[in-house]
Structures are given as structure tokens and as C-alpha cells.
Amino acid sequence: MNRHQVLGIFERIAIHGVLVAAALVMLTPLVWMISTSLKASGHSLSRGIEWLPWEDIYVSDALKTPVIVLGARVRNEEAGNTIEVGIASLRDRRRRTEVSLPEGRFSGEVLEYRVRNVSEADQTAEAFWIPCDQLERRIGPRWSNYSEALVKMRFFSLLANTVAITFLGTLGTVLSCSLVAYGFARFRFPGRETLFMVLLSSMMLPPVVTMIPVYLIFRDLHWIDTLLPLFAPAWLGTNAFNVFLFRQFYMTLPFDLDDAARIDGCSSFRIYWSILLPLSKPVMATVGIFSFTGLWLDFMGPLIYLNSIEKFTLSLGLYIFKGPYTVQWDYLMAATLVVSLPCIVIFFLGQRFFIQGTVLSGLKA
Amino acid sequence: MDRESTTTTQALLDALRWLGYGALALAFALSLYWVWRTSGSHVEKGKVNIDFLWPTYTPQKVRYGEHLAEQYMKENPNVQVNLILTSDPYKKLQIMIAGRTTPDVMWMGIGWQQFGDALMPLDDLAAGDPDIRRETYLPGLWDAELWQGSLRGLPSSGQVGVLYYNKDLFDQAGVPYPSADWTWDDMVRTAKALTRDFDGDGVIDQYGLQLEQVYRYPFVVYAGQFADSEWRTARIDNPVVSAMLEHYRDLIYKDRVMPTPTASAELGMLPMFEAGRVAMHAASGYALESFRKVQFDWDVAMFPWFEFNGQRYRATGLWQEEFCILWNTDIPEEAWKFARWCAGKDMIRWAALDGHIVPGRVDVATSPEYLAPGKRPANMRAFIDSQSFAVPMTPHAWHVRIAAEFDPIWQDFMQSPESNPISAAEAAKRFNTALQRILDEYHAENEPLDAAEARP
């Protein structure tokens, strides 16, 4: 192995090291979300970051009772006396550990723990002392957070609404935007460029400006508190950004394809349906993923148009755990993880097309 | 590959493609069916339909709203209550007003005055009802429901700020629990004993105290009121307020017993107390529901007395919740019956005992079953006793503007010492100037209206 090859190996190791480190940093919020979703209420912001959902168990006469540890009785080995301290003063749960107090630190031996039974039913339970060796610490993920969160947010009803809206909206967006873009890309007609600019300029309008007028339109159509306003506009080719993506892609395809098809007797729609659309898989995947995530996670639309909880979408349902002052982190993280899973899966499935589509349509991924 | 296998492969691919088309068509049909199924209207012909707007702040809050609707329909079979749920009731109401699809009755909370013009005056309706009068409610609640002199809401909840404290942390530190007559100095001394840097890394791991940012205005006026009783002359610029402000800022930068506003915002205020990282936490009754789930022992105490020049001062914030009727309802009488029923003794009692609200009615709030519920906190009385010195959090019709003008002053004042913050006296002066300007403009705009209303 020559010097260049050795250097190359080191270079690769360094690059991968940096990439892995960056990936770990990016994954940290996801890991925290999973970790928090498995913790008991109130443990999400324990001192420092505890990545694992620990659980304390009091073992007595073959009975195992979950407890919360409040403090300990510790013998100061240097001073020879025994004192009571809060649990946060202990460095770890080992029998011999370091104890931090305002007046200084010392190493000590834990003799007893002060604990209270974990029970939501009995909120007035008294604390009691147990011998040090009768306390076990184990990893105790609260899987019930998931079932409880999903029940509280009425998950399956919300899921059905979200799936229906997302499916119909994504399908409508892909079909209508590709058709509109076909017109702009493959036909010459007076005012084409001006119309296209008008379409693009609609992207510059902040959604808040059109919120009320659009609400009035749907009110007059009697569509308030129905799912229709959330997906029906997608069938009208109204998303300028997606039209732009399709148009850019179509413009990279040679006109010879259209000419050859015409000679064979194809109509304009047939050319679009049988030739251009099958060639557009990358951009269809790109638009599909954008549209899917946009509709799946849309909050403002459902907030405005939906009134009844049985018609809510998942993104709206998540807010049931977040009030103006309170956040139920354990439930919120459990529900958020479940809600975001389809987006992650869809992205991984369509990743190859997505990257190809963004490159071919001139976008930077 | 021979011709036969090519043909077979092609046939398989075709079959798969058609299967895909079929699945797509089926999904399309099912989705359309679901949309059609959920698009039915709640409006029931032949019944009185009441649209009722309600927030979805927590699953328990949703249950409260649903219980009201279901129970009322059970008791009144000729009425259909259409529950409109939203995570942002004020934004929703703004859009509904613009779209002229306003509900008939709605829940309102802090900041309700911004919709004062859209709410129906209830004075005439209340005049014929012996149960709807000032004495029915805890002190301050009735006045907090007035808009331009008339009653616009029926109070359900009167939440005042109290100090929640973690008894286990107090026990560990060996400091006495807060008493009913403790002082600001007692509070600071206790908070210092409870503020800990366990690992000695210079970062505080456990704070003694946390006073929410929303408390800043009661603290600004700890010494009294924002303005005179007529709301014409601002009364913030005085030595007591300056001293109060200075003490408040010292909690963060001098005594170092309270997290900075940024740290509080990042970590969330209730979760820090729930995690045992804050020993004393100022909040109103809305925190009860959340804190009752934590496993450590805790209780509540009234805010401390602030002593200055031999005088004692005390204040806290008052958040009221109420049922309001929208001005343009088509069914004012039915809407009144429903709102009246929601705010009546039976439903308030149910909501209070079920842990949804701190009751605004005196009879429920002082009942033994509410004060000794067999669950934390033991000192429920603190909520009731604190009403006597509570200041409404939205005291004036233009509170949104007041808050908007106060915020930059507050930020200039609450800077760390290295950032050269303005002095407490300067802050009090600026608060006063800003408030006086707003009051002058308010009266200039509303004076003609008031005069016109006064004419026979």
C-alpha cells in the first residue's frame, strides 16, 4: 500500500467521521422525541438529559412496586456522620457515590432511600424509608403513553380524515398541476408568458391575505366543517410552485416525441397521458412528496374550516396536548412520532425519484 | 430470454399495472366515500340549534365542553348543541366574524375584551335573574366581565395566581413551608436555600423560584392599581413600583434564584416544576390538572407581602373564564338559557369537583367538598383568599395595546446588568407615560360615544 492509498483511507475515514457526527447531531431531536415519548409525565425535563426512561422499583417480599425516589440517608465517610440529602444531590445510584451539597462535596455510602409509591389514584401517599439494597433501577419504557395518547386524541378517526384528504389532495395536485404545466410547456398561444407570470406571481401573495376571501367562498358553497376545502382546490391546478416544477421538467423533453406521436394520430391529451406523464415519474414523485407532507401536516386549513372533532386531522389533533400554558410532553411526543412516521416512510420510498426530480427540474435539493 | 418467457413477464407486468390501477381506484372511491360520510351537517331540523365554540387546550378541556353539550341536550331534547372545537378560539372567532358564521355561545378567557363589540350585553337578561348578581361571584370577577359599563359574560372560573411549592424539596433543604403572612424577604431567603448547582459546573440545576412572565403586570402594580378608578390617570410611576421592579429583577441577576426569561421559555414553565427543577412556581389554577399527576408532594400558598417604608403591599393576577353570547345570534333567548345553564351552580360545581376549573361562584368555591377534595393541594383556600387582592390580567378594553407598548419597556428593563438595562425608576416612568398616552387616546375616541349613550 503506497502513501497515497494510505492518505486516501484516512481522508475517507475523516469524511465519514464528520458525516456520521453531523448525522448524529441531526438525529438528536428525533432521539429525544422517542426517549420523551417513553417517559413518565414530568420526567421529560429531569436534570440534564436522561436518554433512557429509568424506573425505580422497591423490591420487598417478592413484591415489586414502582416508586419515586425523593432522597437518601448517606454516611459521610470522612466526617463519620450520617445526613439526609435530596436525590438530586447524589452523583449516581451506586451504593458508594459522590454527594454534592452547597457546603461542598464528599464521598459517602448510601444507607437508605426515601421513596413514595407511584400512584395516580392515591395522591396523598406518604413517603417512607427503604434499605438501599431493596431499590432496583431498571429501564422502564412507558409504552402505554402511545396507547393513551392515541386514545385521547381519537387517533383512528383523525387518521381516516387525514388519509382521505392527503390521498385525494396529492392525486389532484399531481394530475392537475401536470396538466396545467403541459399547456404552458408544450403549446404556443398568445399571452402564454404573461399568464405564466400571473400564475407565478400568485406565489408571492402571503396565504394570510387570501384567507378570509377564500373562507367566504367556501362558506357560500356550504363547505365549512367538511373536508372538501382541504383537498378540492388541489384538483384545480392552483399550486403555482408545482406547476412550475412540472413545466421545467417538460421543457427538458424533446418536442420530437410530440411530433412523432402526432404523426401516429395521437391527440394532445393522449400525448400528455401516454407519453409525457409516464416520463415524468421523478417530478411526479417530487410533487407528490411535497404535496403529501404539506397536506398531512397542514394545520391552518383544518383549523379554519373544521369545527367538529370527528372531522379533525392529525395535525390538529396534536394540539390537544398543547395548551397556552401547559404541554403534555410525553403524550405529545408519542403522538407526534406516530403522526410523522408516514412522512418519513414516504420520503424514504420516494427518495431516489425525489432527488432525480429536483435535479431535473432545476431545483437544488 | 425466449419469446414465451418474455410474453409471460409482460403479462405479469400488465397484471401488476392493472392491479395498481385497481388499488388506486379503490382508494379513490373509499376516500370519496369517507369525505361524503363526514360531510353531513350537524344542524337538526325541527330543533333549536346552538353553535357553541370551545377550546381544545387539553383532553380534559375537550371533555368539559362535550359534557356541557351532551348534558344540556339530554335535559333539553328540543335543543341541538353543535360543539365547535378549536385549538385557537380567538383566531377562529376572528375568521368566523369575518365570514359571518359566528357561534351563538362561546367560551372566553383572558383577552376577551378584544371582542367586546361582538358580544351581547347581558344586563337586561341578568336583571331578571336573582342568581346573576355581583355577590354570586368571588371578588373582582363581576367587574372583570364589564365592557363599556355593561355585562358581557357570565363568569365560570376565577383563577388567581398562587405559589405552588414542592414540599419534598423544602423538606430536603430543611426550610419551612410558606405561611399565609410571609414576606418577600422570606421568599427570597427560602428561594436561595433551594437554588442548587449540584455538580458544581456553574450552571444552576435547581431554581428556588419561578414567576411566570405573565405576572409582570401585577408585579408592576404590586403597590396598587394601574390607574385611578376612572381609568383616566395612570398611577404606575411611584417609588413602591420602582422598588418592586428592582426586587423582581434582582431575583434573576442578583439573588440568582430564578431562571432568565429565555431559559424559562425554552424549557417550559410548568414542566420545570413538574420535573422537580423549580421549588416554587407561580401559576394559577390552570396548573392543577397538570400538577396533580406529579408524584412528589406539593401544596400552594398565597403570594408574599412586599414591605416598603413600613407599609405592606400584595397583588396577584386574576384570569377569569366566562360564557359569552355573540351579538348577532339568531336565538338570543335560547343562547341565554344555555349560557346561564353552563354558568349555573350545578354545572360549575360539577366542573370544579371534576378538576376543570377554579370555581368563580362563592357558594361552590367555599363549599367543604371543594376545599377538602382529598387530593392535592391541601391548602385550596389559598385560591379563594387570594381573590381579595387580585388584579385582572386584562384590566382595560385596550389591554392588547397596553401589552404591546409595555413589552419593549419590560425587555429594556429585564436585561442583564452587562447589557446596561434601564433603571427601575425609569421603567416605572416609561410604563406610566405609555399608559397615560393610551388612556388619553381611548377617552378621546370614546368620550362622544359615552356622552351619546348618557342622553335619554
Short mmCIF file of N, CA, C and O in Angstrom, two decimals, chain A residues 194-262:
data_model
loop_
_atom_site.label_atom_id
_atom_site.label_comp_id
_atom_site.label_asym_id
_atom_site.label_seq_id
_atom_site.Cartn_x
_atom_site.Cartn_y
_atom_site.Cartn_z
N THR A 194 -47.22 35.80 -20.27
CA THR A 194 -47.88 36.70 -19.30
C THR A 194 -48.72 35.89 -18.30
O THR A 194 -48.67 36.13 -17.10
N LEU A 195 -49.48 34.93 -18.86
CA LEU A 195 -50.32 34.09 -17.98
C LEU A 195 -49.46 33.33 -16.98
O LEU A 195 -49.81 33.19 -15.80
N PHE A 196 -48.33 32.84 -17.49
CA PHE A 196 -47.45 32.08 -16.61
C PHE A 196 -46.90 32.98 -15.50
O PHE A 196 -46.80 32.57 -14.34
N MET A 197 -46.56 34.21 -15.86
CA MET A 197 -46.06 35.15 -14.84
C MET A 197 -47.15 35.47 -13.81
O MET A 197 -46.88 35.59 -12.61
N VAL A 198 -48.39 35.60 -14.31
CA VAL A 198 -49.51 35.85 -13.38
C VAL A 198 -49.64 34.68 -12.40
O VAL A 198 -49.82 34.86 -11.19
N LEU A 199 -49.53 33.47 -12.98
CA LEU A 199 -49.62 32.28 -12.13
C LEU A 199 -48.50 32.29 -11.08
O LEU A 199 -48.75 32.06 -9.89
N LEU A 200 -47.27 32.57 -11.54
CA LEU A 200 -46.15 32.57 -10.61
C LEU A 200 -46.31 33.66 -9.55
O LEU A 200 -45.92 33.48 -8.39
N SER A 201 -46.86 34.79 -9.98
CA SER A 201 -46.99 35.90 -9.02
C SER A 201 -47.93 35.55 -7.87
O SER A 201 -47.86 36.14 -6.80
N SER A 202 -48.82 34.56 -8.10
CA SER A 202 -49.72 34.16 -7.01
C SER A 202 -48.93 33.55 -5.85
O SER A 202 -49.42 33.47 -4.72
N MET A 203 -47.69 33.11 -6.17
CA MET A 203 -46.85 32.56 -5.09
C MET A 203 -46.38 33.65 -4.12
O MET A 203 -45.99 33.38 -2.99
N MET A 204 -46.38 34.89 -4.64
CA MET A 204 -45.85 35.98 -3.82
C MET A 204 -46.88 36.46 -2.77
O MET A 204 -46.53 37.17 -1.86
N LEU A 205 -48.14 36.09 -2.97
CA LEU A 205 -49.17 36.53 -2.03
C LEU A 205 -49.09 35.70 -0.75
O LEU A 205 -49.18 34.47 -0.80
N PRO A 206 -48.93 36.35 0.40
CA PRO A 206 -48.93 35.57 1.64
C PRO A 206 -50.31 34.93 1.85
O PRO A 206 -51.33 35.57 1.57
N PRO A 207 -50.36 33.69 2.30
CA PRO A 207 -51.65 33.00 2.46
C PRO A 207 -52.62 33.77 3.36
O PRO A 207 -53.82 33.69 3.18
N VAL A 208 -52.08 34.54 4.31
CA VAL A 208 -52.96 35.25 5.24
C VAL A 208 -53.82 36.29 4.51
O VAL A 208 -54.94 36.60 4.94
N VAL A 209 -53.32 36.78 3.37
CA VAL A 209 -54.07 37.79 2.61
C VAL A 209 -55.33 37.18 1.98
O VAL A 209 -56.38 37.80 1.93
N THR A 210 -55.19 35.94 1.54
CA THR A 210 -56.33 35.31 0.85
C THR A 210 -57.21 34.48 1.79
O THR A 210 -58.23 33.95 1.37
N MET A 211 -56.81 34.42 3.06
CA MET A 211 -57.50 33.53 3.99
C MET A 211 -59.00 33.84 4.09
O MET A 211 -59.85 32.95 3.95
N ILE A 212 -59.33 35.10 4.32
CA ILE A 212 -60.73 35.47 4.53
C ILE A 212 -61.54 35.34 3.23
O ILE A 212 -62.62 34.72 3.24
N PRO A 213 -61.05 35.91 2.09
CA PRO A 213 -61.84 35.74 0.86
C PRO A 213 -62.10 34.27 0.51
O PRO A 213 -63.21 33.90 0.12
N VAL A 214 -61.09 33.44 0.68
CA VAL A 214 -61.27 32.02 0.37
C VAL A 214 -62.27 31.40 1.35
O VAL A 214 -63.12 30.59 0.95
N TYR A 215 -62.21 31.82 2.60
CA TYR A 215 -63.16 31.31 3.59
C TYR A 215 -64.59 31.68 3.17
O TYR A 215 -65.51 30.86 3.28
N LEU A 216 -64.76 32.91 2.67
CA LEU A 216 -66.10 33.35 2.25
C LEU A 216 -66.61 32.52 1.09
O LEU A 216 -67.80 32.19 1.01
N ILE A 217 -65.70 32.19 0.17
CA ILE A 217 -66.12 31.36 -0.97
C ILE A 217 -66.62 30.00 -0.47
O ILE A 217 -67.69 29.52 -0.86
N PHE A 218 -65.84 29.40 0.41
CA PHE A 218 -66.24 28.07 0.90
C PHE A 218 -67.51 28.15 1.77
O PHE A 218 -68.30 27.21 1.79
N ARG A 219 -67.67 29.27 2.44
CA ARG A 219 -68.90 29.44 3.22
C ARG A 219 -70.10 29.46 2.29
O ARG A 219 -71.10 28.79 2.55
N ASP A 220 -69.98 30.22 1.18
CA ASP A 220 -71.10 30.29 0.24
C ASP A 220 -71.37 28.95 -0.43
O ASP A 220 -72.49 28.68 -0.88
N LEU A 221 -70.33 28.12 -0.54
CA LEU A 221 -70.53 26.79 -1.12
C LEU A 221 -71.05 25.79 -0.08
O LEU A 221 -71.26 24.61 -0.40
N HIS A 222 -71.21 26.28 1.19
CA HIS A 222 -71.62 25.42 2.31
C HIS A 222 -70.62 24.29 2.55
O HIS A 222 -71.00 23.15 2.82
N TRP A 223 -69.36 24.62 2.41
CA TRP A 223 -68.31 23.61 2.60
C TRP A 223 -67.63 23.74 3.97
O TRP A 223 -66.70 22.99 4.25
N ILE A 224 -68.06 24.71 4.80
CA ILE A 224 -67.44 24.84 6.12
C ILE A 224 -67.80 23.61 6.95
O ILE A 224 -68.93 23.12 6.88
N ASP A 225 -66.86 23.14 7.73
CA ASP A 225 -66.99 21.93 8.54
C ASP A 225 -67.18 20.68 7.69
O ASP A 225 -67.88 19.74 8.06
N THR A 226 -66.58 20.72 6.48
CA THR A 226 -66.46 19.50 5.69
C THR A 226 -64.99 19.37 5.28
O THR A 226 -64.22 20.32 5.43
N LEU A 227 -64.63 18.21 4.75
CA LEU A 227 -63.23 18.01 4.34
C LEU A 227 -62.94 18.61 2.96
O LEU A 227 -61.78 18.70 2.55
N LEU A 228 -63.98 19.03 2.26
CA LEU A 228 -63.82 19.48 0.88
C LEU A 228 -62.83 20.64 0.68
O LEU A 228 -61.99 20.59 -0.22
N PRO A 229 -62.88 21.70 1.52
CA PRO A 229 -61.94 22.82 1.26
C PRO A 229 -60.48 22.41 1.39
O PRO A 229 -59.60 23.12 0.92
N LEU A 230 -60.24 21.28 2.01
CA LEU A 230 -58.86 20.89 2.28
C LEU A 230 -58.21 20.15 1.11
O LEU A 230 -56.99 20.03 1.07
N PHE A 231 -59.04 19.62 0.20
CA PHE A 231 -58.41 18.92 -0.92
C PHE A 231 -58.97 19.33 -2.29
O PHE A 231 -58.30 19.19 -3.30
N ALA A 232 -60.21 19.83 -2.32
CA ALA A 232 -60.82 20.15 -3.63
C ALA A 232 -60.00 21.16 -4.44
O ALA A 232 -59.83 20.97 -5.66
N PRO A 233 -59.45 22.23 -3.83
CA PRO A 233 -58.66 23.17 -4.65
C PRO A 233 -57.46 22.53 -5.32
O PRO A 233 -56.99 23.01 -6.35
N ALA A 234 -56.98 21.43 -4.75
CA ALA A 234 -55.81 20.77 -5.34
C ALA A 234 -56.11 20.23 -6.73
O ALA A 234 -55.21 20.02 -7.54
N TRP A 235 -57.40 20.00 -7.04
CA TRP A 235 -57.78 19.48 -8.35
C TRP A 235 -57.87 20.58 -9.40
O TRP A 235 -58.19 20.31 -10.56
N LEU A 236 -57.64 21.81 -9.01
CA LEU A 236 -57.79 22.92 -9.95
C LEU A 236 -56.45 23.49 -10.41
O LEU A 236 -56.39 24.58 -10.98
N GLY A 237 -55.38 22.79 -10.14
CA GLY A 237 -54.05 23.24 -10.61
C GLY A 237 -53.66 24.59 -10.04
O GLY A 237 -53.07 25.41 -10.73
N THR A 238 -53.98 24.81 -8.79
CA THR A 238 -53.76 26.14 -8.23
C THR A 238 -52.38 26.32 -7.60
O THR A 238 -52.04 27.43 -7.22
N ASN A 239 -51.63 25.25 -7.49
CA ASN A 239 -50.33 25.37 -6.82
C ASN A 239 -49.26 25.77 -7.83
O ASN A 239 -48.76 24.94 -8.60
N ALA A 240 -48.93 27.03 -7.84
CA ALA A 240 -48.01 27.57 -8.86
C ALA A 240 -46.64 26.92 -8.79
O ALA A 240 -46.00 26.68 -9.83
N PHE A 241 -46.18 26.61 -7.60
CA PHE A 241 -44.85 26.03 -7.46
C PHE A 241 -44.78 24.66 -8.14
O PHE A 241 -43.84 24.36 -8.87
N ASN A 242 -45.82 23.87 -7.94
CA ASN A 242 -45.83 22.54 -8.56
C ASN A 242 -45.98 22.63 -10.08
O ASN A 242 -45.37 21.85 -10.81
N VAL A 243 -46.79 23.58 -10.54
CA VAL A 243 -46.91 23.79 -11.99
C VAL A 243 -45.54 24.16 -12.56
O VAL A 243 -45.12 23.66 -13.60
N PHE A 244 -44.85 25.02 -11.85
CA PHE A 244 -43.51 25.44 -12.28
C PHE A 244 -42.57 24.24 -12.38
O PHE A 244 -41.83 24.07 -13.36
N LEU A 245 -42.61 23.36 -11.39
CA LEU A 245 -41.74 22.18 -11.40
C LEU A 245 -42.03 21.31 -12.61
O LEU A 245 -41.11 20.89 -13.32
N PHE A 246 -43.32 21.04 -12.85
CA PHE A 246 -43.69 20.20 -13.99
C PHE A 246 -43.27 20.87 -15.30
O PHE A 246 -42.74 20.22 -16.21
N ARG A 247 -43.52 22.17 -15.41
CA ARG A 247 -43.19 22.88 -16.65
C ARG A 247 -41.70 22.80 -16.94
O ARG A 247 -41.29 22.51 -18.07
N GLN A 248 -40.90 23.04 -15.91
CA GLN A 248 -39.45 22.98 -16.10
C GLN A 248 -39.03 21.60 -16.58
O GLN A 248 -38.17 21.46 -17.44
N PHE A 249 -39.67 20.58 -16.03
CA PHE A 249 -39.30 19.23 -16.43
C PHE A 249 -39.72 18.95 -17.87
O PHE A 249 -38.95 18.41 -18.66
N TYR A 250 -40.95 19.35 -18.21
CA TYR A 250 -41.44 19.09 -19.58
C TYR A 250 -40.57 19.78 -20.62
O TYR A 250 -40.42 19.29 -21.73
N MET A 251 -40.03 20.93 -20.23
CA MET A 251 -39.23 21.69 -21.20
C MET A 251 -37.89 21.00 -21.50
O MET A 251 -37.23 21.31 -22.47
N THR A 252 -37.51 20.04 -20.66
CA THR A 252 -36.28 19.30 -20.94
C THR A 252 -36.54 18.13 -21.90
O THR A 252 -35.61 17.52 -22.39
N LEU A 253 -37.82 17.81 -22.13
CA LEU A 253 -38.14 16.68 -23.01
C LEU A 253 -38.21 17.17 -24.46
O LEU A 253 -38.81 18.21 -24.73
N PRO A 254 -37.64 16.42 -25.41
CA PRO A 254 -37.62 16.88 -26.82
C PRO A 254 -39.03 16.91 -27.42
O PRO A 254 -39.84 16.02 -27.16
N PHE A 255 -39.27 17.92 -28.27
CA PHE A 255 -40.57 18.05 -28.95
C PHE A 255 -40.77 16.96 -29.99
O PHE A 255 -41.87 16.73 -30.46
N ASP A 256 -39.66 16.30 -30.35
CA ASP A 256 -39.76 15.21 -31.34
C ASP A 256 -40.73 14.13 -30.87
O ASP A 256 -41.40 13.49 -31.67
N LEU A 257 -40.80 13.93 -29.55
CA LEU A 257 -41.72 12.92 -29.00
C LEU A 257 -43.16 13.28 -29.35
O LEU A 257 -43.94 12.43 -29.79
N ASP A 258 -43.49 14.56 -29.21
CA ASP A 258 -44.85 15.02 -29.52
C ASP A 258 -45.13 14.87 -31.02
O ASP A 258 -46.19 14.39 -31.43
N ASP A 259 -44.14 15.28 -31.81
CA ASP A 259 -44.32 15.24 -33.27
C ASP A 259 -44.54 13.81 -33.75
O ASP A 259 -45.45 13.53 -34.54
N ALA A 260 -43.71 12.91 -33.22
CA ALA A 260 -43.84 11.50 -33.64
C ALA A 260 -45.20 10.96 -33.25
O ALA A 260 -45.85 10.26 -34.03
N ALA A 261 -45.65 11.31 -32.05
CA ALA A 261 -46.95 10.82 -31.59
C ALA A 261 -48.08 11.38 -32.45
O ALA A 261 -49.04 10.68 -32.79
N ARG A 262 -47.95 12.64 -32.81
CA ARG A 262 -48.98 13.27 -33.65
C ARG A 262 -49.08 12.59 -35.00
O ARG A 262 -50.17 12.36 -35.52
#
